[in-house]
Structure formats: C-alpha cells, structure tokens
PDB file of C-alpha atoms in Angstrom:
ATOM      1  CA  MET I 131     -53.448 -16.489  24.266  1.00 69.00           C
ATOM      2  CA  SER I 132     -55.236 -17.975  21.923  1.00 82.00           C
ATOM      3  CA  VAL I 133     -57.943 -16.189  19.983  1.00 92.00           C
ATOM      4  CA  THR I 134     -62.104 -16.756  20.620  1.00 95.00           C
ATOM      5  CA  GLN I 135     -64.738 -16.554  18.134  1.00 96.00           C
ATOM      6  CA  GLN I 136     -66.138 -13.618  21.004  1.00 96.00           C
ATOM      7  CA  ASP I 137     -62.746 -12.259  20.569  1.00 97.00           C
ATOM      8  CA  ILE I 138     -62.355 -11.463  17.280  1.00 97.00           C
ATOM      9  CA  ASP I 139     -66.154 -10.272  17.283  1.00 97.00           C
ATOM     10  CA  THR I 140     -64.910  -7.433  20.363  1.00 98.00           C
ATOM     11  CA  ILE I 141     -61.784  -7.179  17.632  1.00 98.00           C
ATOM     12  CA  THR I 142     -64.695  -6.028  14.965  1.00 98.00           C
ATOM     13  CA  THR I 143     -66.533  -4.098  16.892  1.00 98.00           C
ATOM     14  CA  GLN I 144     -63.259  -2.229  18.360  1.00 98.00           C
ATOM     15  CA  LEU I 145     -61.963  -1.948  14.630  1.00 97.00           C
ATOM     16  CA  GLY I 146     -65.096  -1.413  12.909  1.00 97.00           C
ATOM     17  CA  ARG I 147     -64.797  -4.185  10.137  1.00 96.00           C
ATOM     18  CA  THR I 148     -63.112  -7.762  10.304  1.00 95.00           C
ATOM     19  CA  PRO I 149     -59.567  -7.975  11.662  1.00 95.00           C
ATOM     20  CA  ARG I 150     -57.436 -10.467   8.657  1.00 93.00           C
ATOM     21  CA  GLY I 151     -54.743 -12.537  10.176  1.00 94.00           C
ATOM     22  CA  VAL I 152     -55.219 -12.741  13.839  1.00 96.00           C
ATOM     23  CA  LEU I 153     -53.029 -15.680  15.497  1.00 96.00           C
ATOM     24  CA  GLU I 154     -53.604 -14.684  19.425  1.00 96.00           C
ATOM     25  CA  VAL I 155     -54.650 -11.753  21.503  1.00 97.00           C
ATOM     26  CA  SER I 156     -51.127 -10.621  22.863  1.00 97.00           C
ATOM     27  CA  TYR I 157     -52.519  -8.736  25.434  1.00 97.00           C
ATOM     28  CA  ARG I 158     -55.744  -7.760  27.370  1.00 97.00           C
ATOM     29  CA  THR I 159     -56.544  -4.841  29.494  1.00 97.00           C
ATOM     30  CA  PRO I 160     -56.599  -5.453  33.081  1.00 96.00           C
ATOM     31  CA  ASP I 161     -60.675  -5.054  32.672  1.00 90.00           C
ATOM     32  CA  GLY I 162     -60.805  -7.891  30.572  1.00 92.00           C
ATOM     33  CA  GLN I 163     -61.025  -6.451  26.579  1.00 95.00           C
ATOM     34  CA  PRO I 164     -58.314  -7.699  23.603  1.00 97.00           C
ATOM     35  CA  ALA I 165     -56.283  -4.883  22.966  1.00 98.00           C
ATOM     36  CA  VAL I 166     -53.452  -5.957  21.008  1.00 98.00           C
ATOM     37  CA  VAL I 167     -53.164  -8.884  18.415  1.00 97.00           C
ATOM     38  CA  LYS I 168     -50.554 -10.901  16.621  1.00 96.00           C
ATOM     39  CA  THR I 169     -51.036 -11.237  13.197  1.00 94.00           C
ATOM     40  CA  GLU I 170     -50.278 -13.157  10.824  1.00 93.00           C
ATOM     41  CA  PRO I 171     -47.128 -11.751   8.755  1.00 92.00           C
ATOM     42  CA  LYS I 172     -48.833 -12.702   5.395  1.00 90.00           C
ATOM     43  CA  LEU I 173     -51.982 -12.686   4.625  1.00 89.00           C
ATOM     44  CA  ASP I 174     -54.307 -15.428   3.358  1.00 88.00           C
ATOM     45  CA  ASP I 175     -54.111 -13.278  -0.162  1.00 90.00           C
ATOM     46  CA  GLY I 176     -50.513 -12.912   0.044  1.00 87.00           C
ATOM     47  CA  THR I 177     -50.451  -9.760   1.043  1.00 87.00           C
ATOM     48  CA  PRO I 178     -47.747  -8.669   3.468  1.00 87.00           C
ATOM     49  CA  PHE I 179     -49.160  -7.680   6.982  1.00 84.00           C
ATOM     50  CA  PRO I 180     -47.121  -4.208   7.998  1.00 75.00           C
ATOM     51  CA  THR I 181     -47.090  -5.127  12.176  1.00 85.00           C
ATOM     52  CA  LEU I 182     -46.513  -8.391  14.489  1.00 92.00           C
ATOM     53  CA  TYR I 183     -48.632  -6.644  17.279  1.00 95.00           C
ATOM     54  CA  TYR I 184     -51.663  -4.344  15.698  1.00 95.00           C
ATOM     55  CA  LEU I 185     -53.223  -2.664  18.732  1.00 97.00           C
ATOM     56  CA  THR I 186     -56.773  -2.561  18.638  1.00 98.00           C
ATOM     57  CA  GLU I 187     -58.501  -1.416  21.970  1.00 97.00           C
ATOM     58  CA  PRO I 188     -60.431   1.752  21.227  1.00 97.00           C
ATOM     59  CA  ARG I 189     -58.831   3.930  24.398  1.00 96.00           C
ATOM     60  CA  LEU I 190     -55.609   2.854  23.636  1.00 97.00           C
ATOM     61  CA  THR I 191     -55.707   3.538  19.975  1.00 97.00           C
ATOM     62  CA  ALA I 192     -57.103   6.759  20.714  1.00 97.00           C
ATOM     63  CA  GLU I 193     -54.713   7.924  23.197  1.00 97.00           C
ATOM     64  CA  ALA I 194     -51.686   6.733  20.618  1.00 97.00           C
ATOM     65  CA  SER I 195     -53.366   9.539  18.406  1.00 97.00           C
ATOM     66  CA  ARG I 196     -53.163  12.164  20.463  1.00 95.00           C
ATOM     67  CA  LEU I 197     -50.283  11.146  22.024  1.00 96.00           C
ATOM     68  CA  GLU I 198     -48.757  11.477  17.772  1.00 95.00           C
ATOM     69  CA  VAL I 199     -50.338  15.142  17.593  1.00 95.00           C
ATOM     70  CA  ALA I 200     -48.599  15.993  20.698  1.00 94.00           C
ATOM     71  CA  GLN I 201     -45.684  15.784  19.067  1.00 94.00           C
ATOM     72  CA  VAL I 202     -44.085  12.678  21.414  1.00 96.00           C
ATOM     73  CA  MET I 203     -42.461  10.841  18.221  1.00 95.00           C
ATOM     74  CA  LYS I 204     -40.201  13.620  17.543  1.00 94.00           C
ATOM     75  CA  TRP I 205     -39.513  14.279  21.337  1.00 95.00           C
ATOM     76  CA  MET I 206     -38.129  10.595  20.749  1.00 96.00           C
ATOM     77  CA  GLU I 207     -36.588  11.255  17.864  1.00 95.00           C
ATOM     78  CA  ALA I 208     -35.022  13.764  19.128  1.00 95.00           C
ATOM     79  CA  ARG I 209     -33.496  11.595  21.904  1.00 96.00           C
ATOM     80  CA  LEU I 210     -32.337   9.194  19.741  1.00 96.00           C
ATOM     81  CA  ASN I 211     -30.383  10.630  17.355  1.00 96.00           C
ATOM     82  CA  ALA I 212     -28.946  12.701  20.108  1.00 97.00           C
ATOM     83  CA  ASP I 213     -25.047  12.603  20.085  1.00 97.00           C
ATOM     84  CA  THR I 214     -24.972  11.811  24.082  1.00 97.00           C
ATOM     85  CA  GLU I 215     -24.930   8.477  26.353  1.00 97.00           C
ATOM     86  CA  GLU I 216     -28.677   8.708  26.388  1.00 95.00           C
ATOM     87  CA  GLY I 217     -28.580   9.006  22.268  1.00 96.00           C
ATOM     88  CA  GLU I 218     -25.903   5.559  22.235  1.00 97.00           C
ATOM     89  CA  ALA I 219     -27.972   3.750  24.319  1.00 97.00           C
ATOM     90  CA  LEU I 220     -31.377   4.798  23.452  1.00 96.00           C
ATOM     91  CA  ARG I 221     -30.045   3.719  19.691  1.00 96.00           C
ATOM     92  CA  ALA I 222     -28.732   0.278  21.121  1.00 97.00           C
ATOM     93  CA  ASP I 223     -32.049  -0.648  23.025  1.00 96.00           C
ATOM     94  CA  TYR I 224     -34.418   0.300  19.887  1.00 95.00           C
ATOM     95  CA  LYS I 225     -32.046  -1.598  17.399  1.00 95.00           C
ATOM     96  CA  ALA I 226     -31.916  -4.956  20.430  1.00 95.00           C
ATOM     97  CA  ALA I 227     -35.975  -4.474  19.665  1.00 94.00           C
ATOM     98  CA  HIS I 228     -36.283  -4.331  16.159  1.00 93.00           C
ATOM     99  CA  GLU I 229     -34.248  -7.425  15.896  1.00 93.00           C
ATOM    100  CA  HIS I 230     -36.354  -8.889  18.607  1.00 93.00           C
ATOM    101  CA  PHE I 231     -39.028  -8.023  16.616  1.00 91.00           C
ATOM    102  CA  LEU I 232     -38.123  -9.274  13.828  1.00 91.00           C
ATOM    103  CA  ALA I 233     -36.917 -12.928  14.875  1.00 92.00           C
ATOM    104  CA  LYS I 234     -40.441 -13.331  16.175  1.00 92.00           C
ATOM    105  CA  ARG I 235     -42.284 -12.231  12.929  1.00 91.00           C
ATOM    106  CA  ASN I 236     -39.623 -13.855  10.790  1.00 90.00           C
ATOM    107  CA  ALA I 237     -40.284 -17.470  13.074  1.00 91.00           C
ATOM    108  CA  LEU I 238     -43.800 -17.005  11.795  1.00 91.00           C
ATOM    109  CA  HIS I 239     -43.310 -15.821   8.400  1.00 87.00           C
ATOM    110  CA  ASP I 240     -39.632 -14.587   6.389  1.00 84.00           C
ATOM    111  CA  LEU I 241     -41.107 -11.594   4.270  1.00 83.00           C
ATOM    112  CA  GLY I 242     -37.455 -11.094   3.496  1.00 83.00           C
ATOM    113  CA  THR I 243     -37.854  -7.783   4.527  1.00 82.00           C
ATOM    114  CA  ASP I 244     -36.129  -5.597   7.504  1.00 83.00           C
ATOM    115  CA  PHE I 245     -38.966  -3.943   8.190  1.00 79.00           C
ATOM    116  CA  SER I 246     -40.006  -4.298  11.806  1.00 80.00           C
ATOM    117  CA  GLY I 247     -42.928  -1.605  11.921  1.00 78.00           C
ATOM    118  CA  GLY I 248     -42.728   2.015  13.418  1.00 79.00           C
ATOM    119  CA  GLY I 249     -39.782   3.171  11.869  1.00 82.00           C
ATOM    120  CA  MET I 250     -37.394   1.070  13.955  1.00 88.00           C
ATOM    121  CA  PRO I 251     -34.539   1.201  13.768  1.00 88.00           C
ATOM    122  CA  ASP I 252     -33.870   4.408  12.749  1.00 88.00           C
ATOM    123  CA  ARG I 253     -37.066   6.730  12.600  1.00 90.00           C
ATOM    124  CA  VAL I 254     -40.142   6.818  15.224  1.00 93.00           C
ATOM    125  CA  LYS I 255     -43.118   6.894  13.367  1.00 91.00           C
ATOM    126  CA  CYS I 256     -45.647   5.384  15.301  1.00 93.00           C
ATOM    127  CA  LEU I 257     -47.154   4.844  18.780  1.00 96.00           C
ATOM    128  CA  HIS I 258     -49.845   2.227  18.038  1.00 96.00           C
ATOM    129  CA  VAL I 259     -47.159   0.192  16.736  1.00 94.00           C
ATOM    130  CA  LEU I 260     -44.779   1.016  19.847  1.00 95.00           C
ATOM    131  CA  ILE I 261     -47.558   1.184  22.266  1.00 97.00           C
ATOM    132  CA  ALA I 262     -48.666  -2.351  20.777  1.00 97.00           C
ATOM    133  CA  TYR I 263     -45.048  -4.122  21.270  1.00 96.00           C
ATOM    134  CA  ALA I 264     -44.392  -3.103  24.505  1.00 97.00           C
ATOM    135  CA  LEU I 265     -48.074  -4.310  25.696  1.00 98.00           C
ATOM    136  CA  ALA I 266     -47.236  -7.340  24.626  1.00 97.00           C
ATOM    137  CA  GLU I 267     -43.956  -7.960  25.142  1.00 95.00           C
ATOM    138  CA  GLY I 268     -44.181  -6.357  28.787  1.00 94.00           C
ATOM    139  CA  PRO I 269     -42.548  -3.723  30.326  1.00 93.00           C
ATOM    140  CA  ASP I 270     -39.018  -3.058  30.681  1.00 84.00           C
ATOM    141  CA  HIS I 271     -38.571  -5.003  27.027  1.00 87.00           C
ATOM    142  CA  PHE I 272     -38.042  -1.698  25.478  1.00 93.00           C
ATOM    143  CA  ARG I 273     -38.159   1.730  26.337  1.00 96.00           C
ATOM    144  CA  PHE I 274     -39.650   3.675  23.804  1.00 96.00           C
ATOM    145  CA  GLY I 275     -42.574   1.337  24.024  1.00 96.00           C
ATOM    146  CA  THR I 276     -42.278   1.457  27.985  1.00 97.00           C
ATOM    147  CA  GLU I 277     -42.233   5.615  27.562  1.00 97.00           C
ATOM    148  CA  ALA I 278     -45.242   5.016  25.005  1.00 97.00           C
ATOM    149  CA  VAL I 279     -47.313   2.386  27.691  1.00 97.00           C
ATOM    150  CA  ALA I 280     -46.185   5.531  30.436  1.00 97.00           C
ATOM    151  CA  LEU I 281     -47.560   8.599  28.608  1.00 96.00           C
ATOM    152  CA  ALA I 282     -50.838   7.192  27.432  1.00 96.00           C
ATOM    153  CA  ALA I 283     -51.641   5.526  30.939  1.00 96.00           C
ATOM    154  CA  GLU I 284     -50.742   8.941  32.977  1.00 94.00           C
ATOM    155  CA  HIS I 285     -52.706  11.379  30.101  1.00 93.00           C
ATOM    156  CA  GLY I 286     -55.191   9.894  29.166  1.00 93.00           C
ATOM    157  CA  ASP I 287     -56.154   8.308  32.627  1.00 94.00           C
ATOM    158  CA  LEU I 288     -55.850   4.474  32.021  1.00 96.00           C
ATOM    159  CA  ARG I 289     -53.722   2.885  34.364  1.00 95.00           C
ATOM    160  CA  GLY I 290     -55.945  -0.237  35.662  1.00 94.00           C
ATOM    161  CA  THR I 291     -58.053   0.057  32.946  1.00 95.00           C
ATOM    162  CA  ALA I 292     -56.480  -0.255  29.712  1.00 96.00           C
ATOM    163  CA  ILE I 293     -52.959  -0.336  31.001  1.00 97.00           C
ATOM    164  CA  PRO I 294     -52.046  -2.062  34.278  1.00 95.00           C
ATOM    165  CA  ALA I 295     -51.651  -1.009  37.149  1.00 96.00           C
ATOM    166  CA  ASP I 296     -48.046  -1.932  37.679  1.00 96.00           C
ATOM    167  CA  TRP I 297     -46.775   0.093  34.587  1.00 97.00           C
ATOM    168  CA  PRO I 298     -43.976   2.165  35.191  1.00 97.00           C
ATOM    169  CA  THR I 299     -44.738   5.470  35.597  1.00 96.00           C
ATOM    170  CA  LEU I 300     -43.448   8.450  34.017  1.00 95.00           C
ATOM    171  CA  ALA I 301     -42.067   9.292  38.031  1.00 95.00           C
ATOM    172  CA  ASP I 302     -39.935   5.488  37.291  1.00 96.00           C
ATOM    173  CA  LEU I 303     -38.804   6.384  34.218  1.00 96.00           C
ATOM    174  CA  GLY I 304     -37.455  10.104  34.832  1.00 95.00           C
ATOM    175  CA  ILE I 305     -39.507  11.982  32.295  1.00 93.00           C
ATOM    176  CA  THR I 306     -42.777  14.220  32.762  1.00 90.00           C
ATOM    177  CA  LEU I 307     -45.341  15.103  30.438  1.00 89.00           C
ATOM    178  CA  GLU I 308     -44.249  18.430  29.608  1.00 88.00           C
ATOM    179  CA  GLU I 309     -41.142  17.899  28.391  1.00 90.00           C
ATOM    180  CA  ALA I 310     -42.073  14.515  26.364  1.00 91.00           C
ATOM    181  CA  GLY I 311     -44.303  16.677  23.781  1.00 84.00           C
ATOM    182  CA  GLU I 312     -46.879  19.879  23.484  1.00 81.00           C
ATOM    183  CA  GLY I 313     -49.877  20.344  25.190  1.00 76.00           C
ATOM    184  CA  LEU I 314     -49.803  16.979  27.133  1.00 84.00           C
ATOM    185  CA  ALA I 315     -49.400  18.923  30.461  1.00 72.00           C
TER     186      ALA I 315
END
C-alpha cells in the first residue's frame, strides 16, 4: 500500500512527531486509519531503524501498552520456553516468523545483523512489534502475533474499529484473558 501526504499528516498527528523512513502504510484499520507503517531499515542519516513494521495508531499502541503492563509477554515467553509440544511448536513458529521478518527487511536493506525486533526469536519483548507485524502480514502468519492482536481486540474492545471483525478470536485460539495476563479479565 502506498503512502500519501494525508497519511503522513495523520501519522504525524498519531505519533506527535514527523515519522521517519516511511515506505508504505502496511495496515489500515477497518475505519480507515493508517495503523502500521513499513519503515526503511536504514534512515537517510544512516541510523538503523529498529523495526520493519511500526505501530502508529493510538488505540492499538495504547492497548499494546496495557497488555504489556498486564505481563502478557511473560505468559508468552513461559510458553515459548516450555519443554512441551506446544513450546516446541511455538519456538519453530517464532523462529520462522523471525527469519521471514529478516528476509523482508534485508530485501530492502541488509543491516548485517540478525536482530528482527520484539525479542525474536528467543524472547517476547515488545507487543507493539508483534501486533504491528501480525497486522501487516495478516492472521495466522505467526502464533504470538495472532494472539496479541486477538488479545488487543477483546481486551480493548477494538474488533471492527481498529482490528478486523474477522480476526481470529481468543476462543478460536483456545485462550482466555484470564490466562494471558494479570488483571485482563
């Protein structure tokens, strides 16, 4: 998706600053707002940009922050590191997502690093990155991203406004707010 001057103006208002390195709007909310931008991996001044997909939409960024405060990352990371079938499957899925992210970024500009953002592939560090990545790539691209968006949709009552109405639900994913984080239910 291309980026227009109106998009840049909206994103500037969303962020409270002029965005840098915007290549495209990778996801728009169902109500039409730019929400995730793809950014140049290396900015004009040579500074590496820390993530390929950047979450800009205020409802989504606020909900990502609330989920982080509720310690959703600890819940995800415990599952990622579990010595179980689920843990093994999550590790493989998270590593594949990390490698996909790196390939997409390196196709634009290879920074010569294996950093992909959000703590990938070993930790779950930033739900803003996971949500941005999942919304840009679509549901079912990687489990933790799909879960983070579903959690934001349900906990923040964002389904149909900031998040597509047809995004997988927590029930579809077999999880509950109670198990995902402290104080979410």
